[in-house]
XYZ file of C-alpha atoms in Angstrom:
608
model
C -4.415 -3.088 95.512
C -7.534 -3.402 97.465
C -7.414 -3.094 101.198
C -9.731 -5.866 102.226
C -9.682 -10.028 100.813
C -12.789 -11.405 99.580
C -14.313 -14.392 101.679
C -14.451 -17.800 99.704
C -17.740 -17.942 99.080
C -18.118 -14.219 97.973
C -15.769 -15.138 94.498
C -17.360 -15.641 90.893
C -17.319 -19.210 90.156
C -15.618 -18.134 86.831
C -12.417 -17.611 88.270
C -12.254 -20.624 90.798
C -11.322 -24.154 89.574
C -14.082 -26.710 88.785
C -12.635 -29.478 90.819
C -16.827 -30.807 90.113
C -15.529 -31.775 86.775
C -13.541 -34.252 88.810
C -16.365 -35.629 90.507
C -19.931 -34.304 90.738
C -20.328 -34.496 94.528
C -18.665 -35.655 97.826
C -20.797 -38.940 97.739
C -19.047 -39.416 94.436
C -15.347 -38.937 96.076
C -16.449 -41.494 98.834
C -17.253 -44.090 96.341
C -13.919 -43.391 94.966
C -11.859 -44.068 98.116
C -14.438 -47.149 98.851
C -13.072 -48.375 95.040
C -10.107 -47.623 95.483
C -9.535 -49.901 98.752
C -11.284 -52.391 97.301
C -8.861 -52.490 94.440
C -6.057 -52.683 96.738
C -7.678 -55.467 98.717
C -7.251 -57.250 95.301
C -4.202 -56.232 94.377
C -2.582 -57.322 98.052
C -3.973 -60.973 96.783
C -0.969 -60.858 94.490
C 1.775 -61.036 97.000
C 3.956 -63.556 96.171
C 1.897 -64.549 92.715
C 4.021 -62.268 90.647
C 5.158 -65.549 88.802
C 3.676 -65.549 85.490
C 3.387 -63.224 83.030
C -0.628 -63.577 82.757
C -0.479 -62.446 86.965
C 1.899 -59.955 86.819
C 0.502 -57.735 83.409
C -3.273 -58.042 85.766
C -1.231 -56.960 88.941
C 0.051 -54.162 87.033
C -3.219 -52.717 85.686
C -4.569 -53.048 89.227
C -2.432 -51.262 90.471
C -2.739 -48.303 87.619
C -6.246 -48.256 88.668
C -5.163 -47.508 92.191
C -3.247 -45.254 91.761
C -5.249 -43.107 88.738
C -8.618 -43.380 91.748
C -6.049 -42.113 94.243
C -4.634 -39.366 92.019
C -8.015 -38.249 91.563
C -9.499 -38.436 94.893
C -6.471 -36.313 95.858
C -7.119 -33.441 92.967
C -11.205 -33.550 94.310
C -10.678 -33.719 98.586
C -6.924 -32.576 98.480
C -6.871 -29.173 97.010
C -9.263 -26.993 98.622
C -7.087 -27.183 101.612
C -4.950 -24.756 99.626
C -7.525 -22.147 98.580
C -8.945 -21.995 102.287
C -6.084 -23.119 104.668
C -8.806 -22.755 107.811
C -11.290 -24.948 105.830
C -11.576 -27.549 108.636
C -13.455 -30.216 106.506
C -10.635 -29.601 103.812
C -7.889 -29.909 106.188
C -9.165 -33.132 107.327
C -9.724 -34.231 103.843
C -6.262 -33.638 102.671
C -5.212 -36.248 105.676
C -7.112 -38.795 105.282
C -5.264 -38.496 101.505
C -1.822 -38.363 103.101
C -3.087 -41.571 105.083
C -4.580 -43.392 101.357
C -1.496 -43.074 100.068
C 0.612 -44.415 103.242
C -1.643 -47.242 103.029
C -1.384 -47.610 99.005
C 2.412 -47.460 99.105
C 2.697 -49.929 102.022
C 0.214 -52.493 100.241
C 1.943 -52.210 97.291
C 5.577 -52.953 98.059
C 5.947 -56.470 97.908
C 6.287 -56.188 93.765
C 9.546 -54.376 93.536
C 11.154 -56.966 95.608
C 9.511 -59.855 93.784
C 10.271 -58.504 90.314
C 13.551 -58.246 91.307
C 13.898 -61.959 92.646
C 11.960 -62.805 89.000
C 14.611 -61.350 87.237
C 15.070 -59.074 84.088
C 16.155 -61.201 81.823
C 13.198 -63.320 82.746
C 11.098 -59.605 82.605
C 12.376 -59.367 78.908
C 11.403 -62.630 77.831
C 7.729 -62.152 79.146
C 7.587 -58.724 77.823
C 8.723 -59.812 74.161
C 5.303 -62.204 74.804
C 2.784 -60.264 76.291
C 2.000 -56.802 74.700
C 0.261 -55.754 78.486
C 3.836 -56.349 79.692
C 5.556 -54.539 76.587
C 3.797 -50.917 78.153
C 6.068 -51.433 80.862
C 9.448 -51.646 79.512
C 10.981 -48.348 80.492
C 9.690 -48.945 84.184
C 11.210 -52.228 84.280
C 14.637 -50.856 83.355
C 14.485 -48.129 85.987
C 13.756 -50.413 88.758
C 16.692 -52.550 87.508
C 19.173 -49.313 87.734
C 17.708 -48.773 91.235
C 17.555 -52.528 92.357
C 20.649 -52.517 94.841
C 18.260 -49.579 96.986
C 15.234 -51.639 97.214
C 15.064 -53.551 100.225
C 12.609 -56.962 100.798
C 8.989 -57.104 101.178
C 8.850 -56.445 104.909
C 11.188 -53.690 105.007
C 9.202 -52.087 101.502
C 6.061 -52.289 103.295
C 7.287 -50.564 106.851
C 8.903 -47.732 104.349
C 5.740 -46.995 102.495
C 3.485 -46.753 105.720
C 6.335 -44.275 107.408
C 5.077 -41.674 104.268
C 2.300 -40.535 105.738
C 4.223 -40.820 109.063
C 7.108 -38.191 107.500
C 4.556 -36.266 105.896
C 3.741 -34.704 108.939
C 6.538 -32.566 109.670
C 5.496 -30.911 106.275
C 2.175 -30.862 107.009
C 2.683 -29.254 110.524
C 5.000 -26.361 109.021
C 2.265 -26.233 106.489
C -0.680 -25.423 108.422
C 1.543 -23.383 110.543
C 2.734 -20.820 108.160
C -1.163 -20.831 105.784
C -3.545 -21.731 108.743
C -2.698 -20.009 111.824
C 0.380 -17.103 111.326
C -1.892 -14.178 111.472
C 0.039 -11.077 110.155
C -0.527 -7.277 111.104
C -1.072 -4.984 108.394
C 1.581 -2.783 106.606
C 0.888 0.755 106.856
C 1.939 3.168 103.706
C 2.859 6.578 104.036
C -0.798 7.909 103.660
C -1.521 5.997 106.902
C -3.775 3.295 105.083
C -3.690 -0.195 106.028
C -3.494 -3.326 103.757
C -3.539 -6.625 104.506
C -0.567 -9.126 104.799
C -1.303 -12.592 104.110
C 0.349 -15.389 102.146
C -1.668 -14.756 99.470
C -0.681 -11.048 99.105
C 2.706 -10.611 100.442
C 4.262 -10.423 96.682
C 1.704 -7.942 95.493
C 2.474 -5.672 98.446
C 6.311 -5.738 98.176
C 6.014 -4.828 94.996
C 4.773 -1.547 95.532
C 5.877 1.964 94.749
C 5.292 2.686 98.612
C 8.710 2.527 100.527
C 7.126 2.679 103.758
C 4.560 0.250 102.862
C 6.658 -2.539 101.483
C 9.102 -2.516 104.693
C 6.211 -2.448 107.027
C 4.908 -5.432 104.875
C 8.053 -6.996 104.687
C 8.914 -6.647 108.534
C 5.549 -7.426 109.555
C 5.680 -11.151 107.455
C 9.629 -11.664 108.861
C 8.813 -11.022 112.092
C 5.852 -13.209 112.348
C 7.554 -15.798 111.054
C 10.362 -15.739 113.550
C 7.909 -15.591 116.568
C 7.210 -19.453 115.721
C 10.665 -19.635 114.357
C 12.053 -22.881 117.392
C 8.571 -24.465 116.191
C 9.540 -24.160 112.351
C 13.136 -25.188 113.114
C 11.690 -28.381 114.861
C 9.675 -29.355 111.967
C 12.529 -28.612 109.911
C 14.970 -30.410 111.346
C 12.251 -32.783 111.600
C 12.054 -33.127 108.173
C 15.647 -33.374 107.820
C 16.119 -36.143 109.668
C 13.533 -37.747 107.867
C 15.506 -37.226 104.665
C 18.852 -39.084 106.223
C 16.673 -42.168 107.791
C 15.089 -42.707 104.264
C 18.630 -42.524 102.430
C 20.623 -44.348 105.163
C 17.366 -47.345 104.768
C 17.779 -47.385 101.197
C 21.904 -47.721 101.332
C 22.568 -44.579 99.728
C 25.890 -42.740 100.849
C 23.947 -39.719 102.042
C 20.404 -37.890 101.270
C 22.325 -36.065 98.401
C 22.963 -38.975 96.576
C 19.547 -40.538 97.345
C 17.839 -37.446 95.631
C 19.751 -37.567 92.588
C 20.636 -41.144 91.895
C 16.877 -42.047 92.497
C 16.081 -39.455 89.908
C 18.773 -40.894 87.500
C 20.372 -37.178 87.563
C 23.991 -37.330 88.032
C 25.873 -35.419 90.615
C 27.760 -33.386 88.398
C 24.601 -31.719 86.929
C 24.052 -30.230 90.732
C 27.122 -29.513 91.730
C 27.633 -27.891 88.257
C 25.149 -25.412 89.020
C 26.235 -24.112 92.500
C 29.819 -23.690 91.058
C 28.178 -21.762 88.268
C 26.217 -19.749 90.343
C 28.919 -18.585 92.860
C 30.888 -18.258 89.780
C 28.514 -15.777 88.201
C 27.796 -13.766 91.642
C 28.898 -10.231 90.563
C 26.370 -10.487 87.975
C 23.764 -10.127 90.579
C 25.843 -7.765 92.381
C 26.117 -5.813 89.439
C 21.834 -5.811 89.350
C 21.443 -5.030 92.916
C 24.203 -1.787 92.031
C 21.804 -0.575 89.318
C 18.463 -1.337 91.789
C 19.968 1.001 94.051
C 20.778 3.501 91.980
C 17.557 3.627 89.747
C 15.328 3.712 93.074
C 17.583 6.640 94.566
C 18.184 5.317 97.843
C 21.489 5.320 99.665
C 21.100 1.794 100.983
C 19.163 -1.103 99.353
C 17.159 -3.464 101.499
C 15.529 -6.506 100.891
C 12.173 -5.092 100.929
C 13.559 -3.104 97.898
C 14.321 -6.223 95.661
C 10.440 -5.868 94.071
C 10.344 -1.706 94.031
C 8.793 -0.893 90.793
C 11.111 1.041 87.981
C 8.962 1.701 85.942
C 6.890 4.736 86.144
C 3.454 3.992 85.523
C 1.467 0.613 85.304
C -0.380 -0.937 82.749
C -3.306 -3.305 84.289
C -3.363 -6.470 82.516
C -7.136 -7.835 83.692
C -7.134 -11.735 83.854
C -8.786 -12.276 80.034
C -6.051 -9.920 78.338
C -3.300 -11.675 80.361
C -4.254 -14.922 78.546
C -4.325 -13.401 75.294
C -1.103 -12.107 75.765
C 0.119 -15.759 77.114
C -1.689 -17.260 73.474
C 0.104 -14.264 71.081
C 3.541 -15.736 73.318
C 3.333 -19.262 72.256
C 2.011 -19.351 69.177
C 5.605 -20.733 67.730
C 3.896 -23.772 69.081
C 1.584 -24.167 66.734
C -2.071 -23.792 66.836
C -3.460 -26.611 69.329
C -1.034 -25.778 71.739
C -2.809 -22.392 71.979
C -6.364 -23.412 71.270
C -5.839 -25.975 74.245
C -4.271 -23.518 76.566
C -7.173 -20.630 76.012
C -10.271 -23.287 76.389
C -8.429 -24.007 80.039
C -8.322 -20.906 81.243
C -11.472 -19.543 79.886
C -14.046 -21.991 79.321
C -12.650 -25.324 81.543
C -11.608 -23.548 84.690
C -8.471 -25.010 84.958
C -7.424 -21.678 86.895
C -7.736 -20.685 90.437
C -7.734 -17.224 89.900
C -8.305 -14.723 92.441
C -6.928 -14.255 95.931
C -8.770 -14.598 99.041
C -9.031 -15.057 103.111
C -7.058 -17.990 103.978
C -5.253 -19.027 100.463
C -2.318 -20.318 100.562
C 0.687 -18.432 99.251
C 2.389 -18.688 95.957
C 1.206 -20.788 92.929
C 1.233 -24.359 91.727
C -0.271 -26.654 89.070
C -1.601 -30.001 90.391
C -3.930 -32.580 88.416
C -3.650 -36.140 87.723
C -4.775 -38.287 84.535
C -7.749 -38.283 83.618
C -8.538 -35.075 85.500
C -7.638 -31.021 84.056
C -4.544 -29.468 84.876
C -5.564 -27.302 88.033
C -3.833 -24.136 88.703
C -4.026 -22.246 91.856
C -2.533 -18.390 92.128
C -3.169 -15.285 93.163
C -3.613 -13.472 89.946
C -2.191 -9.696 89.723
C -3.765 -7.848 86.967
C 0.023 -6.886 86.062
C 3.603 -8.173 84.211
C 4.053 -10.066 87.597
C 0.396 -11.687 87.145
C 0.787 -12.478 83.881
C 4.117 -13.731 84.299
C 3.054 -16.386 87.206
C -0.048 -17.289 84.590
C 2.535 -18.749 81.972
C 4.472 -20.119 84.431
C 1.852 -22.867 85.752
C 0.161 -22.663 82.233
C 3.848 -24.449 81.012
C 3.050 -26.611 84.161
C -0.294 -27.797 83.053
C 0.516 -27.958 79.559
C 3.250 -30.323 80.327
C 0.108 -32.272 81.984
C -2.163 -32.101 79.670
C 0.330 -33.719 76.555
C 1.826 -36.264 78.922
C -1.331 -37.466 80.217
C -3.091 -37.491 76.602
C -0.472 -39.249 75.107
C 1.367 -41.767 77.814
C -0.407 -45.124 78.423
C 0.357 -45.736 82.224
C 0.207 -43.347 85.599
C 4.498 -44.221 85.783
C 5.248 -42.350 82.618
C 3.090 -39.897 83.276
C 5.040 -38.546 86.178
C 8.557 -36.635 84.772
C 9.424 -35.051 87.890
C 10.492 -31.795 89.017
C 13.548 -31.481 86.663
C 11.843 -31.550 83.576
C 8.667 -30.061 84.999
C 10.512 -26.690 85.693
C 11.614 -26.677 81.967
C 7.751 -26.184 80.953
C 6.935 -23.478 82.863
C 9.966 -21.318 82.708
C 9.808 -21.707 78.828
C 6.499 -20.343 79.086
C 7.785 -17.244 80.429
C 11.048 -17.026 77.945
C 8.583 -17.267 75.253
C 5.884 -14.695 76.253
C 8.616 -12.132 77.477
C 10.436 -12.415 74.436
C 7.063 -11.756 72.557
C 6.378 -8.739 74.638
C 9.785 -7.410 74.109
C 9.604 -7.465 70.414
C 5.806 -5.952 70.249
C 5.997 -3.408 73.056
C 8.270 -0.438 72.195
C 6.732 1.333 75.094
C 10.271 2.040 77.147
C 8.233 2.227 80.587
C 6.650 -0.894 79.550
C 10.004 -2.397 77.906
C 11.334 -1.454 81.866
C 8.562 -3.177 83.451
C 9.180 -6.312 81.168
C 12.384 -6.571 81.930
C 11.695 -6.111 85.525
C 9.620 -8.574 85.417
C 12.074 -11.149 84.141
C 14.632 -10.252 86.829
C 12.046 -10.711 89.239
C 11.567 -14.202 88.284
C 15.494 -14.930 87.714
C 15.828 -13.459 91.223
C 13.494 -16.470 92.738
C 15.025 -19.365 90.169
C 18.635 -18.262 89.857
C 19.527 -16.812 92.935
C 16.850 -17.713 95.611
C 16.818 -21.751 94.780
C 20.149 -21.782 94.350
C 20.895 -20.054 97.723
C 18.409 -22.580 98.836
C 20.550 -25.449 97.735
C 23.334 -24.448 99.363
C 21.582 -24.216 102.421
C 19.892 -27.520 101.634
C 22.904 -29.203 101.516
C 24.633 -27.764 104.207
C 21.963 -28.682 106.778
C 21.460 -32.659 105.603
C 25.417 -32.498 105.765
C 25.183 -31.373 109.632
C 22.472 -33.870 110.115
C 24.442 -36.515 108.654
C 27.137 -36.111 111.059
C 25.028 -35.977 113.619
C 24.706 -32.029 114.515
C 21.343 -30.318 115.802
C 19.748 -27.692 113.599
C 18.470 -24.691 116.351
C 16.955 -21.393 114.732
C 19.618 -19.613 115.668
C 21.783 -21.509 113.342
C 19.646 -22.334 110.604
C 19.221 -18.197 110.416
C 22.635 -17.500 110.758
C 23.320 -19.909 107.880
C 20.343 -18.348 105.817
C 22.039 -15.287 106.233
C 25.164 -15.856 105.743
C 24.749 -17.665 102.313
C 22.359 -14.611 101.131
C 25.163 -11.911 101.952
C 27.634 -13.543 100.103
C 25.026 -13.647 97.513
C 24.424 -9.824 97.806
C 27.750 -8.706 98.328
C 28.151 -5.053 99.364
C 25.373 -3.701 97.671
C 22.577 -4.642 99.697
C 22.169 -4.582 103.872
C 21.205 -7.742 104.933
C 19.698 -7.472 108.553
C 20.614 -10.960 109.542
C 17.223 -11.594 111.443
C 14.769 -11.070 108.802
C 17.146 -12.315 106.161
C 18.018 -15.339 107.652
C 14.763 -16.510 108.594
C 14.072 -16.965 104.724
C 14.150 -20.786 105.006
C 11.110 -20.826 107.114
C 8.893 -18.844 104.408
C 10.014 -22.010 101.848
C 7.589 -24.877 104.066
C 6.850 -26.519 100.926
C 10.472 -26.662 98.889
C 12.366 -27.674 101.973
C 10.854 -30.923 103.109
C 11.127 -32.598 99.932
C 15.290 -33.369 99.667
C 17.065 -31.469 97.673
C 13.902 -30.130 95.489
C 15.032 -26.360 94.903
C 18.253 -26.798 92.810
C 15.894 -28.063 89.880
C 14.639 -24.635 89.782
C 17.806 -23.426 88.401
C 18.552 -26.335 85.944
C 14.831 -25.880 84.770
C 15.108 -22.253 83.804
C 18.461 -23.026 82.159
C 17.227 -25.604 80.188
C 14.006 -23.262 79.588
C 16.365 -20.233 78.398
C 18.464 -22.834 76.157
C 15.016 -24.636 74.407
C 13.391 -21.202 73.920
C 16.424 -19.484 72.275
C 16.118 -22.605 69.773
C 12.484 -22.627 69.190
C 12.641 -18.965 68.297
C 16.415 -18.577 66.460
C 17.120 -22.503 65.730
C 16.477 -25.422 63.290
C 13.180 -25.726 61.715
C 11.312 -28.322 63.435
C 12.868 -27.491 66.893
C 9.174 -26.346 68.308
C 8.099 -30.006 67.415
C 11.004 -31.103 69.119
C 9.740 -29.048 72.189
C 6.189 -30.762 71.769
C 7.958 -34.358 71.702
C 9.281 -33.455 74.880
C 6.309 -32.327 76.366
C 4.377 -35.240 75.275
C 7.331 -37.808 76.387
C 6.438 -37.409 79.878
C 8.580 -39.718 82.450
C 8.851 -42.612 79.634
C 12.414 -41.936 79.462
C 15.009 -40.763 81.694
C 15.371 -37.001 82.488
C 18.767 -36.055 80.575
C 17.061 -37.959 77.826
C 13.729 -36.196 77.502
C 15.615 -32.988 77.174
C 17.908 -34.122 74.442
C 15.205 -35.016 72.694
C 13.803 -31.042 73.079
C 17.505 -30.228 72.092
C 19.548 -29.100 75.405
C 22.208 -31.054 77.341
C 21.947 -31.023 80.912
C 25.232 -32.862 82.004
C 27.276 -30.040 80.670
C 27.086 -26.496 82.653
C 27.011 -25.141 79.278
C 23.178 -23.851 79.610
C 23.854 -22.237 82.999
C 26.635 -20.527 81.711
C 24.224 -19.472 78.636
C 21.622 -18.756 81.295
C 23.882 -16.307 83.682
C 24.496 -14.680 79.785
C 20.750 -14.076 79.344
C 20.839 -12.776 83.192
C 23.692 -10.454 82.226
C 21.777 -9.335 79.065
C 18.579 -7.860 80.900
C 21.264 -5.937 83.233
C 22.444 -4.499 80.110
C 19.532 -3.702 78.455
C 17.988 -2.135 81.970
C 20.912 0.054 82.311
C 20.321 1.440 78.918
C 16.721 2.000 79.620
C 17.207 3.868 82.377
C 20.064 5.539 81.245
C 18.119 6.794 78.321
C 15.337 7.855 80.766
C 17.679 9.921 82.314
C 19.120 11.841 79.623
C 15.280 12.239 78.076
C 14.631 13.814 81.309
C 17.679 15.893 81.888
């Protein structure tokens, strides 16, 4: 761990993203938005000429072209805001985006309404017709499930230009918690200093140093609730946001707008949260061993990422990629070829941290542009780990863009996009398992994995809980002050960590502010947990099932949002409706505890 972050500027261009290969210069990008209005200008002459087949199938490709220009003037101007969150010029760039799109969507709305008053039986008929139309069959059918929530032309248009309007509650936590929360340092035993920032706050809690990860730890809480009434504003905020946009649309509550809107029934979510309480001593059982292996008489949550293993391996950038390509070779060769050329000769990744990056890691892109990645890359398990995470992301990208037709299938949401990247991981830890006999690194591994169950399968799903809970107040017309929201926080995560763990309510239950990204987007975190299900369920069959079942996984991959979520992933070969791969899931969870236990009991008795 180095004590000091590089500036922007002072990185080598081989580890940051080429966004130039989007477009060569900022002249370029303003050419884009000036095309891109233009094309809206023309596709706003449509309004109530949606009659024939000939004017609809041009409507429609006008408005793909708007919104391909728009997804790429957001990849170009949008995400530098995220690699320097005080980049004023970026900041301002990634609002006037929020402001293209408010304008796009609000253009744009008179067509639902009109195809709807054209009729889908009339729809069919043109589409059997016209092969332009025929591309847009599966859209067609989806707006026809969803037809009783779209509301006329007027009311359409005042929804889409409240977006950018909503957005800002987001936006404000956002530039809160990456822009301006300035964090003092943690201090380690030795007395030596090292940065906390968004970027490194994961790196830093997982080190050996127990002194250094609680000052870290304590030092990123407490910040946090200094601004924590602002935060709860925006929260609540957002919230509120949430319930307008379901009660406009005629849903029951912003539950059911989230799910039915995504065609995912409510069982599948309420499945999960059962499940997961279900399976709680599981977790208990974990944070028993934790304490045990680390020798302390009380575990903390500053504890959670304490390394086990003695000794680490550094895993430089390069080798963690190789590692990633050994992982998924099941998926044939292309998959891998594609995957290396990204991440070593395209730039696809945003590699390294520095001053005023944002935390965590995401993959972003749009078609017709690479699958960007940004991270803060840890030459370790964890590094790795994150790496074929947003690699499954991109992937995902890269097949559905190459091989669907239109921008609308070419968006599969957050359900199936979680399947990806957790795969990723089940696949390359698997591989490491089998190749590594190393026990210290076998310790790490698994380590690693509980690490990332920890986030997915008990974080998210605490998440949820508290998700619903506070659109349920909301609803009934209750205020959401700090004090509650952390009381709530905290309350779900001691349940969560039973006896074995000492939550100090404070730090603990300030936990929803550090999410400003998952928890202003209605009910976003519970896919986390039905993705690495599904991810545990696919990769058990690609490695141990039917022949074919990896090109199964690529059908899937390559399906994109051209059919409906439960369906894509029967296609890969797991059904979501049943709480069967949860169940399955928790078993894998349980599994790891096993096989840590007799790690480190073997340890023991090697050192006894």
């Amino acid at each position: 761990m180095t004590s000091a972050l590089s500036k922007r500027n002072e990185l080598p261009e081989k580890y940051t993203w080429n966004l130039l290969s989007v477009y060569p210069d900022d002249d370029a990008w303003e050419e884009a938005i000036a095309t891109m209005l233009a094309r809206l200008d023309r596709a706003v002459e449509y309004r109530g000429k949606l009659n024939s087949p000939a004017n609809l199938a041009d409507f429609l490709a006008l408005s793909e072209e708007i919104y391909q220009l728009l997804g790429r003037i957001y990849v170009y101007g949008g995400l530098p805001s995220n690699t320097d969150t005080n980049d004023q010029k970026a900041l301002a760039n990634m609002d006037r985006i929020r402001g293209l799109f408010g304008r796009a969507l609000a253009g744009l709305a008179f067509a639902q309404p009109e195809l709807i008053a054209i009729g889908f039986e009339t729809l069919r008929t043109w589409m059997a017709g016209d092969e332009r139309l025929a591309l847009y069959a599966h859209q067609f059918d989806r707006l026809e499930r969803q037809q009783e929530h779209v509301r006329s032309g007027e009311v359409e248009e005042i929804l889409g230009m409240v977006t950018d309007v909503f957005a800002t509650m987001n936006a404000t936590h956002e530039v809160l918690a990456n822009g301006e929360l300035v964090f003092d340092p943690a201090a380690g035993r030795d007395g030596a200093t090292y940065p906390v920032t968004q970027s490194t706050i994961r790196a830093v809690l997982g080190h050996p140093d127990r002194a250094l990860r609680r000052s870290s730890y304590e030092h990123y809480a407490d910040t946090h609730l200094a601004y924590k009434n602002t935060m709860a504003n925006a929260l609540s905020a957002g919230v509120k946001a949430d319930v307008f946009m379901a009660r406009a649309r005629g849903y029951a509550d912003s539950l059911e707008a989230a799910l039915k809107s995504n065609f995912i029934p409510a069982a599948v979510f309420h499945n999960l949260l059962d499940t997961f309480q279900k399976n709680l001593p599981t977790w208990h059982r974990y944070w028993a061993l934790r304490r045990q292996a680390l020798g302390v008489e009380q575990l903390f949550e500053y504890d959670l990422k304490a390394p086990l293993s003695r000794g680490t391996r550094e895993i430089p950038y390069e080798q963690g990629v190789d590692m990633i390509a050994a992982g998924m070779a099941p998926l044939g060769t292309e998959y891998v070829s594609i995957l290396r050329r990204g991440c070593l000769e395209e730039r696809w990744v945003d590699v390294l941290p520095n001053e005023g990056k944002r935390m965590g890691a995401f993959s972003s892109g749009s078609k017709g542009t690479h699958p960007f990645i940004m991270m803060s890359y840890t030459p370790d398990l964890q590094g790795v780990s994150t790496l074929a995470h947003e690699l499954g992301h991109s992937m995902h990208s890269y097949y559905t863009n190459r091989e669907q037709p239109i921008m609308s299938y070419t968006e599969y949401g957050l359900f199936a996009a979680e399947v990806a990247s957790n795969f990723n991981q089940a696949l390359v830890r698997a591989h490491l398992l089998e190749t590594e006999p190393d026990p210290e690194f076998q310790i790490a591994l698994i380590e690693e994995a509980m690490s990332n169950f920890h986030r997915y399968f008990f974080i998210m799903p605490t998440l949820a809980r508290f998700e619903l809970e506070i659109h349920r107040r909301v609803e009934q017309g209750q205020a959401l002050p700090a004090g509650d929201l952390i009381k709530l926080m905290a309350d779900l995560f001691g349940e969560g960590y039973g006896s074995e763990l000492v939550v100090d309510e404070e730090r603990v239950g300030i936990t929803w502010a550090e999410f400003h990204t998952h928890l202003y987007s209605n009910f976003y975190v519970y896919q986390y947990a039905t993705g690495i299900s599904a991810a545990h369920a696919l990769a058990d069959r690609v490695l141990h099932g039917p022949a074919g079942a990896a090109d199964d996984y690529l059908a899937f991959l390559k399906a994109g949002g051209s059919r409906y979520p439960l369906e894509v992933l029967q296609l890969a070969g797991v059904d979501m409706a049943s709480p069967e791969p949860v169940e399955k899931t928790f078993a894998v969870l349980a599994s790891y505890v096993d096989r840590l236990a007799d790690l480190l009991a073997r340890r023991g008795a090697d050192h006894s």
